[in-house]
CSV table of C-alpha atoms in Angstrom, one decimal:
chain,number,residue,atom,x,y,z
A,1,UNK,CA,0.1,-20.7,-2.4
A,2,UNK,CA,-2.5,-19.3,-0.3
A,3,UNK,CA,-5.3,-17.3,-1.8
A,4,UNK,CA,-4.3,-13.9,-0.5
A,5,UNK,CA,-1.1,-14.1,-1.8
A,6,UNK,CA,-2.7,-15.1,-5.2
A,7,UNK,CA,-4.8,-12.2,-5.0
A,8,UNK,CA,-1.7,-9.8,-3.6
A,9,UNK,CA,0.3,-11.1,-7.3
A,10,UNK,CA,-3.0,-9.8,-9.7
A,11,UNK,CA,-2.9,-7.2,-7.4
A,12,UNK,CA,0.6,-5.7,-8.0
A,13,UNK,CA,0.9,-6.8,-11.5
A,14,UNK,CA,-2.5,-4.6,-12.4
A,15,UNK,CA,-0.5,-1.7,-10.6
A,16,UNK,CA,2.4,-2.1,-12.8
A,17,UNK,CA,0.8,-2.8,-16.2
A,18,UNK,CA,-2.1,-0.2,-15.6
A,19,UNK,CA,-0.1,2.6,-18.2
A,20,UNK,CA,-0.6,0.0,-20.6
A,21,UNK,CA,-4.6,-0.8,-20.5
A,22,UNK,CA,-6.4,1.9,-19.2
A,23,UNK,CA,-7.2,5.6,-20.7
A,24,UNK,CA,-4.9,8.8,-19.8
A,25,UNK,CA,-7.9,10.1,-17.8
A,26,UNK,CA,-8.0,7.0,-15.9
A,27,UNK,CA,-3.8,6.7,-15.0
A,28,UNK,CA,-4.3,10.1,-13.7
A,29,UNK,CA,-7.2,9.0,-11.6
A,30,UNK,CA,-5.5,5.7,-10.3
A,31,UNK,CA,-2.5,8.0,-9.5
A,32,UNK,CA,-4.1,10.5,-7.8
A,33,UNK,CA,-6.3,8.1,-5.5
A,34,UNK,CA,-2.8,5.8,-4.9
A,35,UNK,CA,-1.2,9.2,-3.6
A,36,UNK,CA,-4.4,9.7,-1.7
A,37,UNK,CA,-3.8,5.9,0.0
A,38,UNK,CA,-0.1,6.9,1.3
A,39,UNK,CA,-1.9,9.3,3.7
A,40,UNK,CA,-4.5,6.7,4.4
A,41,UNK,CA,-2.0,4.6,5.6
A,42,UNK,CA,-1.0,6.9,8.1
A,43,UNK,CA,-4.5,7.4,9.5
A,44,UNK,CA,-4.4,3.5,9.8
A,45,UNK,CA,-1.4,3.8,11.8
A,46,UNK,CA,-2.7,6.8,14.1
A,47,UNK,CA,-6.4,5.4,14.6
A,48,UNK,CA,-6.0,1.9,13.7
A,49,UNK,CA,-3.2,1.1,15.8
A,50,UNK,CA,-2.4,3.9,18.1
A,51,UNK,CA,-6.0,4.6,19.1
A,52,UNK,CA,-5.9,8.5,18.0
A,53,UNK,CA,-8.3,9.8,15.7
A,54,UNK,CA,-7.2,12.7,13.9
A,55,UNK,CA,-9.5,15.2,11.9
A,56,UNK,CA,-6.8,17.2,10.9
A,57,UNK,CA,-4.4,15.0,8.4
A,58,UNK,CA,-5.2,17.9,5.5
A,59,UNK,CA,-3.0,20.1,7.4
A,60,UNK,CA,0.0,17.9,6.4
A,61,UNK,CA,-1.3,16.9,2.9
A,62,UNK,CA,-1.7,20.3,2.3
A,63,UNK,CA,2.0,21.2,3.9
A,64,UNK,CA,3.6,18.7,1.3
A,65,UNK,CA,1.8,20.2,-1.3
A,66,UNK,CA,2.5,23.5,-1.0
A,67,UNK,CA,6.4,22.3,0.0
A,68,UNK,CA,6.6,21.1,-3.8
A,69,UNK,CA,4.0,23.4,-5.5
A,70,UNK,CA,6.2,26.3,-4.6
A,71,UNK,CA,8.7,24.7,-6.7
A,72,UNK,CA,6.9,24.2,-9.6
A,73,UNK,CA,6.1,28.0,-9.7
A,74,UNK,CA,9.5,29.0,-9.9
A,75,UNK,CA,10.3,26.2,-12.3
A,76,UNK,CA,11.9,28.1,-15.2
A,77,UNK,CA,11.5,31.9,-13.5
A,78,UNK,CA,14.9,33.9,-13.5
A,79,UNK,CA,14.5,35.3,-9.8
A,80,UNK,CA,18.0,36.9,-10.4
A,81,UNK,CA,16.0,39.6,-12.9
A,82,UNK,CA,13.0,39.8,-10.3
A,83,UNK,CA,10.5,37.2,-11.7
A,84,UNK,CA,7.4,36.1,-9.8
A,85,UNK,CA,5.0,33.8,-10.2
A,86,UNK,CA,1.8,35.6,-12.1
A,87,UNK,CA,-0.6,35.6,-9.0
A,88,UNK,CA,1.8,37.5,-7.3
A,89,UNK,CA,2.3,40.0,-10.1
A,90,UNK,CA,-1.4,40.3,-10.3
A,91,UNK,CA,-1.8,41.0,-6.1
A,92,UNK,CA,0.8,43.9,-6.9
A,93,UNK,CA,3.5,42.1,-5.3
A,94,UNK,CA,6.8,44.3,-5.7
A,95,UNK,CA,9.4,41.4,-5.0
A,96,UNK,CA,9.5,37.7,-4.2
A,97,UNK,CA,9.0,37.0,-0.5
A,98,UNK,CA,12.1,35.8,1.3
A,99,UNK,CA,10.8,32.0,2.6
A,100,UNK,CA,10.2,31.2,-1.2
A,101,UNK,CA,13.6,31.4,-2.8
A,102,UNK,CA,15.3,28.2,-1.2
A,103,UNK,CA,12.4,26.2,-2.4
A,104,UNK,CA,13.8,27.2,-5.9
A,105,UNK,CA,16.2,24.3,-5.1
A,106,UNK,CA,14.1,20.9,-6.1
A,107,UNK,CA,16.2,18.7,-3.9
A,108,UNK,CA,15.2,21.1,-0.9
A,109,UNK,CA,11.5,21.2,-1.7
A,110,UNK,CA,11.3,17.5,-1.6
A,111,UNK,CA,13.3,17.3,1.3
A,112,UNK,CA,10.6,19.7,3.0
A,113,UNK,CA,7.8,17.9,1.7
A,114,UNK,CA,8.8,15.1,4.5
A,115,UNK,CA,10.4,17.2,6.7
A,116,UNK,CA,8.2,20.3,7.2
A,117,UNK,CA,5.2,17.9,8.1
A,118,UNK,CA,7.1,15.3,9.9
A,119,UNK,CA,8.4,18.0,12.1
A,120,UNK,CA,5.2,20.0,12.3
A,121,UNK,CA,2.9,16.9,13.6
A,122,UNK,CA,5.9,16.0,16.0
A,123,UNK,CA,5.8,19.4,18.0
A,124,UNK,CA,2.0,19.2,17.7
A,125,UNK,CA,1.6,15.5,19.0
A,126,UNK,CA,4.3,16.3,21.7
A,127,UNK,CA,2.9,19.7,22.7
A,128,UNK,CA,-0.8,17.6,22.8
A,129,UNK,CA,0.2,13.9,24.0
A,130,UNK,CA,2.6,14.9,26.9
A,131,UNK,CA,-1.0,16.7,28.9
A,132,UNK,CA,-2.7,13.8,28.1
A,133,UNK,CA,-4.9,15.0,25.7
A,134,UNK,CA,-6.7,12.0,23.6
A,135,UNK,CA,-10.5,10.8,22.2
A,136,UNK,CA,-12.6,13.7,21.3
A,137,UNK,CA,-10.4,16.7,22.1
A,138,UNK,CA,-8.0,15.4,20.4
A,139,UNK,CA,-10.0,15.1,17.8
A,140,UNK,CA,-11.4,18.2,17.6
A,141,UNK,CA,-7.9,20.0,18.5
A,142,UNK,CA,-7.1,18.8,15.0
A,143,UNK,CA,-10.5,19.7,13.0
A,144,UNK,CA,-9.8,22.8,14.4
A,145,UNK,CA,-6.4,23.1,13.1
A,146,UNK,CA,-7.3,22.3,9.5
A,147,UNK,CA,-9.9,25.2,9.7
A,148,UNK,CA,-7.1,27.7,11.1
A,149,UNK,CA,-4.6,26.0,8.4
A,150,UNK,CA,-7.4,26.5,5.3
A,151,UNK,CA,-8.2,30.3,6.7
A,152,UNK,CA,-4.5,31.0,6.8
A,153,UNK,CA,-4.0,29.9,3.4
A,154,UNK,CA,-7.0,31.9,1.7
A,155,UNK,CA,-6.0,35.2,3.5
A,156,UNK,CA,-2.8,35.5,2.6
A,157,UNK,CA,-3.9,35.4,-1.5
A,158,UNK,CA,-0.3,37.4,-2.1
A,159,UNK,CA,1.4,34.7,-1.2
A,160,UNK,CA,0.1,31.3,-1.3
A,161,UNK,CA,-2.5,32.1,-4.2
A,162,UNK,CA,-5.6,32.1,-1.7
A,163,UNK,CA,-8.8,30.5,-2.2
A,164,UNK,CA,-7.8,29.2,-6.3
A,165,UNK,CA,-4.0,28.0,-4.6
A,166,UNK,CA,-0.9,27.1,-6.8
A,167,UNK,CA,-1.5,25.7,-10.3
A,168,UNK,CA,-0.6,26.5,-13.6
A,169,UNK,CA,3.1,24.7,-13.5
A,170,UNK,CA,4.7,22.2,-16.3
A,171,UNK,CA,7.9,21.0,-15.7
A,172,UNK,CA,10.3,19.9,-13.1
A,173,UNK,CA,13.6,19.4,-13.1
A,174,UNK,CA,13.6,20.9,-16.2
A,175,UNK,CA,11.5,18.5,-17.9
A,176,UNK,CA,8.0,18.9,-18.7
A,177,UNK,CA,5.2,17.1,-16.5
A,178,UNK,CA,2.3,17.5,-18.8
A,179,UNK,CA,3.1,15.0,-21.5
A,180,UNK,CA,1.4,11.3,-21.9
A,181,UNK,CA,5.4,10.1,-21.0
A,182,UNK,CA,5.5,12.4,-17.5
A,183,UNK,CA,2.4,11.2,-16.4
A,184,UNK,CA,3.3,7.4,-16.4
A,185,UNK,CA,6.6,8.4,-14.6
A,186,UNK,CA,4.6,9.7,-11.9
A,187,UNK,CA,2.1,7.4,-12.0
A,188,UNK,CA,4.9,4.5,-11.6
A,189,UNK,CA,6.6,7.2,-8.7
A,190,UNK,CA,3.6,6.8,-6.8
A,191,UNK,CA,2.9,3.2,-7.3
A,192,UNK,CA,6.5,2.1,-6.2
A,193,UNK,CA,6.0,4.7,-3.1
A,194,UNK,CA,2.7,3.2,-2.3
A,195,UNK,CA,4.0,-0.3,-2.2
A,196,UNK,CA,6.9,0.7,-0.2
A,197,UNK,CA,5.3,2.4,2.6
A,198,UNK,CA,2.9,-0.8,2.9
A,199,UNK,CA,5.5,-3.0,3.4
A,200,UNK,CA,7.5,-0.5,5.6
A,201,UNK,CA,4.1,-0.3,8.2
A,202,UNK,CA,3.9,-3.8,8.0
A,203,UNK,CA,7.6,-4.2,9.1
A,204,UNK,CA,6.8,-1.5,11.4
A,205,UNK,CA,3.4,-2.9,12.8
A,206,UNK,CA,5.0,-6.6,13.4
A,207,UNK,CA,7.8,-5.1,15.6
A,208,UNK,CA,8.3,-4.2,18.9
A,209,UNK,CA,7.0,-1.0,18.4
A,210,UNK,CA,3.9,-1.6,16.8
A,211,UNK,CA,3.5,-4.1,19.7
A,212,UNK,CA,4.0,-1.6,22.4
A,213,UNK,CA,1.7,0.8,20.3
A,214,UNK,CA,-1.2,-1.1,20.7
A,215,UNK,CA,-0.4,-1.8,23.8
A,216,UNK,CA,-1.3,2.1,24.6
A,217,UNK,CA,-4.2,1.9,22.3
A,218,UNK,CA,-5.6,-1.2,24.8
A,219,UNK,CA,-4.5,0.6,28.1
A,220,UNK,CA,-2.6,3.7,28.5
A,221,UNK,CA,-2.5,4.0,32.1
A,222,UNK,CA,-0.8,-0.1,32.2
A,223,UNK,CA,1.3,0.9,29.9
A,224,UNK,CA,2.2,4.2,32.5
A,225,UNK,CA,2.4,1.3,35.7
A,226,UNK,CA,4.5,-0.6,33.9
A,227,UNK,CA,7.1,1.7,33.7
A,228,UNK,CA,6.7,2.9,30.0
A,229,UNK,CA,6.0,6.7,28.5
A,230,UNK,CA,3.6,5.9,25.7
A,231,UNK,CA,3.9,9.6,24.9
A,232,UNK,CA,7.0,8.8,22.6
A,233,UNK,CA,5.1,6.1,20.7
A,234,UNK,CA,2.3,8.1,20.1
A,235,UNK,CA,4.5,11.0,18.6
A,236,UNK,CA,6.6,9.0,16.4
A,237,UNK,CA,3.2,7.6,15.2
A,238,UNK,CA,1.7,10.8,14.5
A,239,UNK,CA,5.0,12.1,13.1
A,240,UNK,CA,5.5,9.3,10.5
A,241,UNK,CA,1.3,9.9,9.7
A,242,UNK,CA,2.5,13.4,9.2
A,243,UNK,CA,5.2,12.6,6.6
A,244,UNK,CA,3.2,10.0,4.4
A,245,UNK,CA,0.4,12.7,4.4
A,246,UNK,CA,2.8,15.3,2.8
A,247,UNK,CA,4.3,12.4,0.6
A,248,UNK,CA,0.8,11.9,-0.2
A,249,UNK,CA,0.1,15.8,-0.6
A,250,UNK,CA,3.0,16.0,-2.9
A,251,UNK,CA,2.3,13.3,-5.2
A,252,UNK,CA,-1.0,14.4,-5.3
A,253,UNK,CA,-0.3,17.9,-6.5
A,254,UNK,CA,2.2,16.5,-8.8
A,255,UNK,CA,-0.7,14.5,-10.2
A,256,UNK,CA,-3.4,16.8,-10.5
A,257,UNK,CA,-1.6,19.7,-11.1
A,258,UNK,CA,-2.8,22.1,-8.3
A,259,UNK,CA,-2.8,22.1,-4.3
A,260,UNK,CA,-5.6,24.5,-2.8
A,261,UNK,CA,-7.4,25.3,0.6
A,262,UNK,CA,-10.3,23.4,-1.1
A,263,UNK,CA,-8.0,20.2,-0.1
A,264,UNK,CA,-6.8,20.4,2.8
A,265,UNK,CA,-9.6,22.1,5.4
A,266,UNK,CA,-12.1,20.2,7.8
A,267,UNK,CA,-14.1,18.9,5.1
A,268,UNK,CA,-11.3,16.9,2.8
A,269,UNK,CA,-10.3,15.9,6.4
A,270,UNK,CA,-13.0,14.3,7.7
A,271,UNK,CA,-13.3,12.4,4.1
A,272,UNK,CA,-10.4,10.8,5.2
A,273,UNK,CA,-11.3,9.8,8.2
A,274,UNK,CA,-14.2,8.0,6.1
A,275,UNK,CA,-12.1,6.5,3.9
A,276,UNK,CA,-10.3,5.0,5.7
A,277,UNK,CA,-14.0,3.7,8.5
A,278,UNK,CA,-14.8,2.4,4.8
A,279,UNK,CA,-12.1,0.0,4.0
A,280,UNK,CA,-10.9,-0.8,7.6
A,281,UNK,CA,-8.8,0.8,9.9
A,282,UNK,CA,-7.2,-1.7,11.7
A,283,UNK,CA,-6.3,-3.8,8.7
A,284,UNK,CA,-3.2,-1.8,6.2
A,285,UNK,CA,-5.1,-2.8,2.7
A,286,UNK,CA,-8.4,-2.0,3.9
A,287,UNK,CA,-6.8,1.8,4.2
A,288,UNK,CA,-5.7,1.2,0.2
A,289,UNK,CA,-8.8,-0.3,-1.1
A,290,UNK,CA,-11.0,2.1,1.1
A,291,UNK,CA,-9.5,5.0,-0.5
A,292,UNK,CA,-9.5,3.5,-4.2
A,293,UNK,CA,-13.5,2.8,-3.4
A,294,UNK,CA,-14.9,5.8,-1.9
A,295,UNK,CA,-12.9,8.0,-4.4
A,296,UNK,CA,-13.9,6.5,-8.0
A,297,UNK,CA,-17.3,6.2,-6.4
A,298,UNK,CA,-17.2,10.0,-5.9
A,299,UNK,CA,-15.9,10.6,-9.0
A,300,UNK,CA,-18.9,8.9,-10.7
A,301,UNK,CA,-21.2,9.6,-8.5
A,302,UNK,CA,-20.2,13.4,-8.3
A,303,UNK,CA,-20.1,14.0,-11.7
A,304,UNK,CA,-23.9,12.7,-11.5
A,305,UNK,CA,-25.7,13.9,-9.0
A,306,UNK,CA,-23.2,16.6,-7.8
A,307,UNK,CA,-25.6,17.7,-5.1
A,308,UNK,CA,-26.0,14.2,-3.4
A,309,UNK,CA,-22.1,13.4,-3.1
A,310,UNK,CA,-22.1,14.4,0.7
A,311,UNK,CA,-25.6,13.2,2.1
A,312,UNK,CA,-24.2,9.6,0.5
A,313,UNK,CA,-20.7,9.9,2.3
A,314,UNK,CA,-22.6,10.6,5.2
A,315,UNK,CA,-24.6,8.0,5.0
A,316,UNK,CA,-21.5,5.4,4.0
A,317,UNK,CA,-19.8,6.6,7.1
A,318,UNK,CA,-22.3,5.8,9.6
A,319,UNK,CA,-23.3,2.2,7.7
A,320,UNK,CA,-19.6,1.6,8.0
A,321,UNK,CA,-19.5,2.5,11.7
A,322,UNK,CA,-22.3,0.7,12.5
A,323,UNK,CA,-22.2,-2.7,10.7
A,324,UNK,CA,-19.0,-2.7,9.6
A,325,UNK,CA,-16.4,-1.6,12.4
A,326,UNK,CA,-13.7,-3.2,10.7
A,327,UNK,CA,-14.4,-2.1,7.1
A,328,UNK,CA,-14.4,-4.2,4.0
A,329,UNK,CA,-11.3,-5.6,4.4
A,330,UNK,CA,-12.7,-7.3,8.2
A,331,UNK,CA,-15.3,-9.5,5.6
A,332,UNK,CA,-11.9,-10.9,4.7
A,333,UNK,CA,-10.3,-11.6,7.9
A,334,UNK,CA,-11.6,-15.2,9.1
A,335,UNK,CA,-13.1,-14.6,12.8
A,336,UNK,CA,-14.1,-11.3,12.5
A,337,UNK,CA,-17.8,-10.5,12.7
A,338,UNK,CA,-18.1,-9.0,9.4
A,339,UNK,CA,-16.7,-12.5,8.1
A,340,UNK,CA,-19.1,-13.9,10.3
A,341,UNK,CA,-22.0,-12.1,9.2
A,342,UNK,CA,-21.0,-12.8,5.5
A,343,UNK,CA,-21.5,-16.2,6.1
A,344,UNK,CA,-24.6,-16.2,7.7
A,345,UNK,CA,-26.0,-14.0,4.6
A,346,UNK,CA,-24.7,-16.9,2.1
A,347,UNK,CA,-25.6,-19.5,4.2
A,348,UNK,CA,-29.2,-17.9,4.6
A,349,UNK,CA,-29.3,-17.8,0.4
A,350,UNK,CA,-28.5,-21.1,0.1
A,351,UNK,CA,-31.3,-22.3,2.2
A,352,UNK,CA,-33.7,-20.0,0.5
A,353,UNK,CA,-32.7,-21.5,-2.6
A,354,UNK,CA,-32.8,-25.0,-1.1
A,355,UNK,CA,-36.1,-24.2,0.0
């Protein structure tokens, strides 16, 4: 058996025993950072494969959240006597607005959770894609969209819960989601989703799609002379980014029991972007195990030297860009030049110890 699969095996059985040996804290951490990976995923897919760099994926994190975190707020409330959720009671809200009662339905807030920013990113990308829009503006189209989508969220405090969002919410279905039980269901939720949108990509990246996707990543205007729009590639791309971002969102709210602007404006969207740099974005696990690093160092590093958390993302960005273009996971792919310059580095020890 080859290595990698070795490693893929320790791997997955980690993920599925990990309720069993580590802390509360730290399943709640793991959880939240594997929801975190679905929507890093996506960004491999957009950037990795499709050549489109998006600073904007908070917008549809944020969308799933909010899809299912309006839920949770009417979890239990009888809207049929004129209950509210407190924050509107306290912004002097005389009745609940209209677009919130059918997410009193569960099975139709999850179903908007992929939905609403699957459809959302498809009118975007197609509005965007079909003037030829790509690199930088494209870029900065969507940075720009997470600031309107943030602002948006904080002025309208009577009905989203402004700048503190939606917390404050226990159960689901009827059944609580703050218990030690709960919070290994969701934890296995997310693992099982995790694993199944890796293997979807792959299936996705291997066929004839994925093929003619990078295809317009490599060469646009060929792809144009021979006869092909790459305009529909690019959308389903960014649409499916869209929806693992809100699956992502979702989980993650479900997980750390509040969505907010805090996560989902230009900041927590160029993170990322960065976490993505990190573990490598043309390579599916590198978008995993780039997440998992950047965020536990965060956490320990943050809890530290609070003040310091951003000048050292900063600087692991730009020694990612520049030495590493292919991210942690290219040291592991035989042929790339990280690989290569790994060698030379042992090599260069073993002489000096020779010596």
């Amino acid at each position: 058996m080859q290595p990698k699969y070795i490693v893929g095996a320790i791997v997955l059985l980690f993920g599925a025993t990990a309720p069993f040996i580590i802390s509360t804290y730290e399943l709640s951490l793991l959880g939240r950072f594997l929801a975190l990976s679905i929507l890093a995923m996506g960004i491999m897919l957009t950037w990795g494969e499709a050549g489109i760099l998006s600073l904007g994926q908070g917008v549809f994190f944020g969308l799933g959240g909010y899809c299912l975190a309006l839920h949770l707020k009417l979890e239990g409330l009888n809207l049929a006597n004129g209950d509210m959720p407190d924050f509107m009671v306290w912004s002097g809200v005389s009745a609940l607005p209209a677009f919130w009662y059918p997410f009193a339905n569960p099975f139709f807030s999850l179903a908007c959770v992929v939905i609403v920013p699957g459809f959302f990113a498809a009118a975007f990308s197609w509005l965007v894609f079909r003037r030829r829009v790509g690199g930088v503006y494209f870029a900065l189209i969507t940075q720009a969209l997470a600031l309107a989508f943030s602002t948006l969220l904080i002025s309208q405090q009577a009905y989203t819960g402004g700048f503190n969002g939606l917390t404050d919410y226990s159960t689901m279905f009827g059944l609580s989601i703050t218990t030690t039980g709960a919070a290994e269901v969701i934890y296995w939720v997310t693992f099982v989703l995790v694993v199944a949108v890796y293997f979807f990509l792959r299936w996705l990246l291997s066929s004839r799609y994925g093929m003619m996707l990078r295809a317009t990543r490599d060469g646009e205007n060929r792809v144009r002379f021979l006869g092909h729009d790459p305009v529909p590639y690019k959308v389903v791309a960014f649409s499916i980014a869209g929806m693992l971002a809100g699956i992502g969102g979702a989980l993650f709210t479900l997980h750390a029991g509040v969505v907010s602007p805090a996560l989902v404006g230009v900041v927590p969207s160029i993170e990322m972007v960065v976490w993505v740099a990190v573990g490598g974005r043309n390579i599916l696990w590198g978008a995993i195990a780039g997440t998992l690093l950047v965020n536990f160092a965060k956490d320990q590093i943050s809890s530290a030297l609070p003040s310091l958390w951003l000048y050292g993302l900063g600087a692991l960005f730009i020694i990612a860009v520049s030495f590493l273009p292919s991210g942690i996971a290219g040291m592991f792919r035989p042929g790339s030049g990280e690989e290569r310059i790994v060698r030379q580095f042992l090599s260069r020890r073993k002489l000096s110890s020779a010596e």
